[in-house]
Coordinates of C-alpha atoms and ligand atoms in Angstrom, one line a residue:
X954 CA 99.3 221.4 11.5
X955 CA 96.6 221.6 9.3
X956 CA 93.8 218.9 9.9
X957 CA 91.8 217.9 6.5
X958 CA 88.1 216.7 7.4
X959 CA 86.6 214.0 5.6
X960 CA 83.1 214.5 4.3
X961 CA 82.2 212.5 7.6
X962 CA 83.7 214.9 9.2
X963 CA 82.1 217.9 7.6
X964 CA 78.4 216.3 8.3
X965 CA 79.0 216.3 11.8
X966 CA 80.7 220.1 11.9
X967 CA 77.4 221.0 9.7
X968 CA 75.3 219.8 12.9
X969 CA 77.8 222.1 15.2
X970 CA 77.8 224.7 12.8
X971 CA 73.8 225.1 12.6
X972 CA 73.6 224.9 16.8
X973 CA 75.6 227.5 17.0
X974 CA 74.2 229.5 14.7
X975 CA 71.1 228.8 15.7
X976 CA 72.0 230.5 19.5
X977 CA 73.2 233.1 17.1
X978 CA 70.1 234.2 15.2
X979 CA 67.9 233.3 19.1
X980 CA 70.4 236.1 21.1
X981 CA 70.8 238.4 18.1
X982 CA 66.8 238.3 17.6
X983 CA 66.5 239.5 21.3
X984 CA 68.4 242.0 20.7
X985 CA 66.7 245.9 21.5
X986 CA 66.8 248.6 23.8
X987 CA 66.7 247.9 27.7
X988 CA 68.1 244.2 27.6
X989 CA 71.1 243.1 29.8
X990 CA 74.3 241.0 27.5
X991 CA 73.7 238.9 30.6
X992 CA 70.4 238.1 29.4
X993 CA 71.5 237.8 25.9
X994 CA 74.3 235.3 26.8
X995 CA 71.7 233.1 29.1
X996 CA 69.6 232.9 25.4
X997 CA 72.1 231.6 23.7
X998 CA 73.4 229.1 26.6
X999 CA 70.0 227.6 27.2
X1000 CA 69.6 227.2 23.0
X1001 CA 73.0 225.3 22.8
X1002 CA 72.0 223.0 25.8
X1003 CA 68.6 222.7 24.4
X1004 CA 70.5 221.2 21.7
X1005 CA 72.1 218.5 23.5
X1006 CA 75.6 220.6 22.5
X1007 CA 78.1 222.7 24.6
X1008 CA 79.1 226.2 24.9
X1009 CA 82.8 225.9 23.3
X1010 CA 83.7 229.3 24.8
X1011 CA 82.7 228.6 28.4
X1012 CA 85.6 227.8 30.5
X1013 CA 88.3 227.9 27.2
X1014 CA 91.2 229.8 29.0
X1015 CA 88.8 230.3 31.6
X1016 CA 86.1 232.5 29.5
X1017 CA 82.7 233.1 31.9
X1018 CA 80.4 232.7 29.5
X1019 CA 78.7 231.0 26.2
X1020 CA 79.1 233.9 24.1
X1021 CA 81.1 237.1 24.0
X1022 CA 79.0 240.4 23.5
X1023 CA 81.0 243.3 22.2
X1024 CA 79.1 246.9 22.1
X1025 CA 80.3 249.6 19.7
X1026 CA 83.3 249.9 20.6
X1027 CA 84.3 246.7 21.7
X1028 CA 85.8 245.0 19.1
X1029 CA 85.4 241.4 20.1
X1030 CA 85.6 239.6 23.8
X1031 CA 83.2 241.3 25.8
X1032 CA 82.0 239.7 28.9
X1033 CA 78.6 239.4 29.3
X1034 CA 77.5 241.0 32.5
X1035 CA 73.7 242.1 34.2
X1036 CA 75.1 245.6 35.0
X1037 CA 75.4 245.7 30.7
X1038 CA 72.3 247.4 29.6
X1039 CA 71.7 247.3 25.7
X1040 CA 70.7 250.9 24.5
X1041 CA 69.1 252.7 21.2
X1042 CA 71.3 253.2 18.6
X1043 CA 74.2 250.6 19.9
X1044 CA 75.9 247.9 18.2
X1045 CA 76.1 244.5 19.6
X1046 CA 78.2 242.0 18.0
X1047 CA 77.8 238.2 19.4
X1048 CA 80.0 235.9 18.8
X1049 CA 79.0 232.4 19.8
X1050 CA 80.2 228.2 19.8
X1051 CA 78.9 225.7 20.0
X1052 CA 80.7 222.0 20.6
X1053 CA 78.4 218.7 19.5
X1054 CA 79.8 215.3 19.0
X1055 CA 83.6 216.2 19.4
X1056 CA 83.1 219.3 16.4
X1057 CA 83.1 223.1 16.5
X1058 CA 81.2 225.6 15.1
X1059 CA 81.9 229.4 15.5
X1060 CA 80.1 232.5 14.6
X1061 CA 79.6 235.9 15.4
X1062 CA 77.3 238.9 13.7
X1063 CA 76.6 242.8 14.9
X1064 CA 73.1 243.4 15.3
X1065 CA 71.7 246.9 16.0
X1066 CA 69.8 248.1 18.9
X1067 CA 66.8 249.9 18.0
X1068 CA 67.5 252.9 15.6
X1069 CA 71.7 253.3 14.7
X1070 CA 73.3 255.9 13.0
X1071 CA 73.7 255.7 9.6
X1072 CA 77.6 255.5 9.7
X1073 CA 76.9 252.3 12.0
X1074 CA 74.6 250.7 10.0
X1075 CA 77.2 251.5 7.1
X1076 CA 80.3 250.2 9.1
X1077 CA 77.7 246.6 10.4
X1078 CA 77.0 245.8 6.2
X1079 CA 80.2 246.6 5.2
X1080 CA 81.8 244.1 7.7
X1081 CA 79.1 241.6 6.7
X1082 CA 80.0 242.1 2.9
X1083 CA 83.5 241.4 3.6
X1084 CA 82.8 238.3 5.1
X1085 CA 81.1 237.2 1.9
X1086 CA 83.4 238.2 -0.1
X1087 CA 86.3 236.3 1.9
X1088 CA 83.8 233.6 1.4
X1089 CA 83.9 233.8 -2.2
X1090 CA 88.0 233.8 -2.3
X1091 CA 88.1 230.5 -0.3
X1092 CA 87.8 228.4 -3.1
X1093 CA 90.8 225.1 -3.6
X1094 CA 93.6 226.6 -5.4
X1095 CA 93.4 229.5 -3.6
X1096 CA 95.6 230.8 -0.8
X1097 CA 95.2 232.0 2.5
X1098 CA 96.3 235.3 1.3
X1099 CA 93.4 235.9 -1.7
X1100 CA 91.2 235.2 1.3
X1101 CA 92.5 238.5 3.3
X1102 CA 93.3 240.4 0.8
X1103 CA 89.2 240.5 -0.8
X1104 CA 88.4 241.4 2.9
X1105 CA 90.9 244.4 3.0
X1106 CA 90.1 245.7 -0.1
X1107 CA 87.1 245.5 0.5
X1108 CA 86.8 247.4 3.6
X1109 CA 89.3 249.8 3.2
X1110 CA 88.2 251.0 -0.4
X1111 CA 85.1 252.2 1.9
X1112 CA 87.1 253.7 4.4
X1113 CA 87.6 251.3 7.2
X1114 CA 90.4 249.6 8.6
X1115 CA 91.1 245.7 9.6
X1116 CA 92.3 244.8 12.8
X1117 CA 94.9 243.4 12.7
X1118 CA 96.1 241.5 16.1
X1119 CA 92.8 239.1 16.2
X1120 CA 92.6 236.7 12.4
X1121 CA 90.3 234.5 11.5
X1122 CA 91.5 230.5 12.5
X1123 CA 91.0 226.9 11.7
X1124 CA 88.3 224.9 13.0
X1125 CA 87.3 221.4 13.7
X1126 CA 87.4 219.1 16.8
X1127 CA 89.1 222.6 18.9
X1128 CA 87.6 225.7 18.2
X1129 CA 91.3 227.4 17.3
X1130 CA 93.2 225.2 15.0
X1131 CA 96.2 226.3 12.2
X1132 CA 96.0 227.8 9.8
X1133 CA 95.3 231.8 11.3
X1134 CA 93.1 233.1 9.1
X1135 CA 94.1 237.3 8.7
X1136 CA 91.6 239.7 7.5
X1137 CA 94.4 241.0 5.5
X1138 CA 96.5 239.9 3.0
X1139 CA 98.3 239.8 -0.6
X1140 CA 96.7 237.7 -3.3
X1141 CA 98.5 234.4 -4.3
X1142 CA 100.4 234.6 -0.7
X1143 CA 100.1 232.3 1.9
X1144 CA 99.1 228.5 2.4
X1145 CA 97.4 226.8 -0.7
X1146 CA 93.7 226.2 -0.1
X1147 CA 92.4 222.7 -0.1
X1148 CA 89.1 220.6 0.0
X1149 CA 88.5 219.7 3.4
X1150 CA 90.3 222.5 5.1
X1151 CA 87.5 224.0 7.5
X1152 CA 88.2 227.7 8.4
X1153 CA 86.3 230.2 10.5
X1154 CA 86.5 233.6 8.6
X1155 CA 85.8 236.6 10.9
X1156 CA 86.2 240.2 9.7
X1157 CA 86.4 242.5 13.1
X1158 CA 86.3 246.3 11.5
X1159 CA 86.6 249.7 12.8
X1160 CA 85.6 253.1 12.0
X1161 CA 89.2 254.8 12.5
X1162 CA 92.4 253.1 13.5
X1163 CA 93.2 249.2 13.5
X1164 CA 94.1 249.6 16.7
X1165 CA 93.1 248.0 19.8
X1166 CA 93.6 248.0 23.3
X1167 CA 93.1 245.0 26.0
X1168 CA 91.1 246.2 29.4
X1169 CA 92.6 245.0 32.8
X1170 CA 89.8 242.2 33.4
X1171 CA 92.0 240.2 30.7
X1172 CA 89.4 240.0 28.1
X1173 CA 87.9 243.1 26.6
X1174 CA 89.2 244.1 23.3
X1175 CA 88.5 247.9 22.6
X1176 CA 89.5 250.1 20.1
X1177 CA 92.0 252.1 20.6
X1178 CA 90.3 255.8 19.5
X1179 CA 87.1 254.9 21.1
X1180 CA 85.5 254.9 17.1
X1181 CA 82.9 251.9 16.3
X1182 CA 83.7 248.2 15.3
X1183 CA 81.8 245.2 13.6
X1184 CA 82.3 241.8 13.7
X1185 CA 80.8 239.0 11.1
X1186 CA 82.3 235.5 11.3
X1187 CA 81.2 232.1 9.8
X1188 CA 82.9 228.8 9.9
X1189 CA 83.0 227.4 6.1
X1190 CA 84.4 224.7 4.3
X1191 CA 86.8 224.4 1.5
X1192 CA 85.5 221.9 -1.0
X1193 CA 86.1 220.5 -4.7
X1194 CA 82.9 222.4 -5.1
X1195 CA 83.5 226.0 -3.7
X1196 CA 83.2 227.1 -0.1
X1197 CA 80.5 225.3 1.8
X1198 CA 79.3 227.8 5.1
X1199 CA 78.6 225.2 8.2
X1200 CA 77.5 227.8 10.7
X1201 CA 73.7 228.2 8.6
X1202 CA 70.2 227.6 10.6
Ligands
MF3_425 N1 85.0 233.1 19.2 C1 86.3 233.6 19.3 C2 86.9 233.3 18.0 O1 86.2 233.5 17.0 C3 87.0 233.1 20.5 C4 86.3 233.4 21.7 S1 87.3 233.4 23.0 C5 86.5 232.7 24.2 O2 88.0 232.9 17.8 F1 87.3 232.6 25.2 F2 85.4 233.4 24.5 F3 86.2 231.5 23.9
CO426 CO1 86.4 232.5 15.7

């Protein structure tokens, strides 16, 4: 069932939204060379409680942490841990919620580690485009489809591919609400777009194959050839006057 927000409703997710992208911008900006994702994930922790807000991801189907810190390639879901030591040239996408007054907001960006390759930093804007332009298709009248099908073309026109097993979801009072949101689609498919629909859109691209693989501690989402992955994810809303983005500082 897919819950409409009023515009009450969409004040309070903005307040969500901008806490957790707030943690967002504090971990990602601490980012470099020589830093543990333990300490990243205590950065974003102490921003959200700093807040007055709560980690949404701590504790949901018994996740350790405030934040999930995937390195190159990790695709999404890595556990934060003090034996994790950030290096030169790696990609670290954090993905991070925050809960405040009953509302969710969800987010997630790669940032880069000191110097990256070339066909990194490539791969990292490229995923970030596609957000934006699955941004940009999330306009009323629209379906889900038009949504996933500008972030596909998008990134496999430039050589990438979209995983596939992990989509995009609905947001609001639970961090994972209907409709899933696919990084993939056909245009004019798919539920019809509405104001007050509030969506998190999150892109999660790899280098070579869609594939993935899950690592025995439950969690850690790899890919399957060992190739790189980005990950860029906002939670907008659909309204009468074009996608409004709720996760913004
Ligand atoms: N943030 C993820 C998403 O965008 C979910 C994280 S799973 C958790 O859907 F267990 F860490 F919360
Ligand atoms: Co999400």
């Amino acid at each position: 069932m897919v819950v409409l927000k009023t515009s009450r409703e969409l004040r309070l997710m903005k307040e969500a939204g901008a806490i957790a992208a707030g943690a967002l911008k504090a971990a990602g900006d601490a980012v470099k060379p020589g830093i543990s994702t333990y300490e990243l994930d205590r950065i974003a922790h102490k921003f959200i409680k700093d807040a007055g807000a709560y980690p949404t991801f701590l504790g949901y189907n018994g996740y350790p942490a405030a934040a999930c810190i995937s390195i190159n390639d990790v695709v999404i879901h890595g556990i934060p841990s003090k034996k994790q030591i950030v290096k030169a040239g790696d990609i670290v996408s954090i993905d991070i919620g925050a809960t405040f007054n009953g509302y969710v907001g969800d987010n997630a960006a790669t940032f880069a580690a000191g110097e990256i390759s070339p066909e990194a930093k490539r791969l990292s804007d490229t995923t970030r485009e596609a957000l934006y332009k699955g941004i940009e298709a999330a306009v009323a009248g629209n379906r889900l489809g038009d949504i996933g099908h500008a972030v596909q073309f998008y990134c496999e026109e430039r050589g990438y591919s979209v995983v596939r097993s992990f989509t995009g979801h609905g947001v609001g009072t639970q961090m994972h609400e209907d409709p899933s949101v696919p990084n993939f689609g056909t245009p004019g498919r798919g539920l019809r777009l509405v104001p007050g629909m509030t969506i998190a859109i999150e892109p999660m691209i790899n280098m070579g194959t869609h594939e993935i693989k899950q690592l025995s501690d439950g969690w850690t989402i790899k890919t399957k050839d060992g190739k790189l992955s980005a990950h860029f994810e906002h939670t907008i809303a659909i309204t009468a006057d074009g996608p409004v983005i709720l996760t913004k500082v």
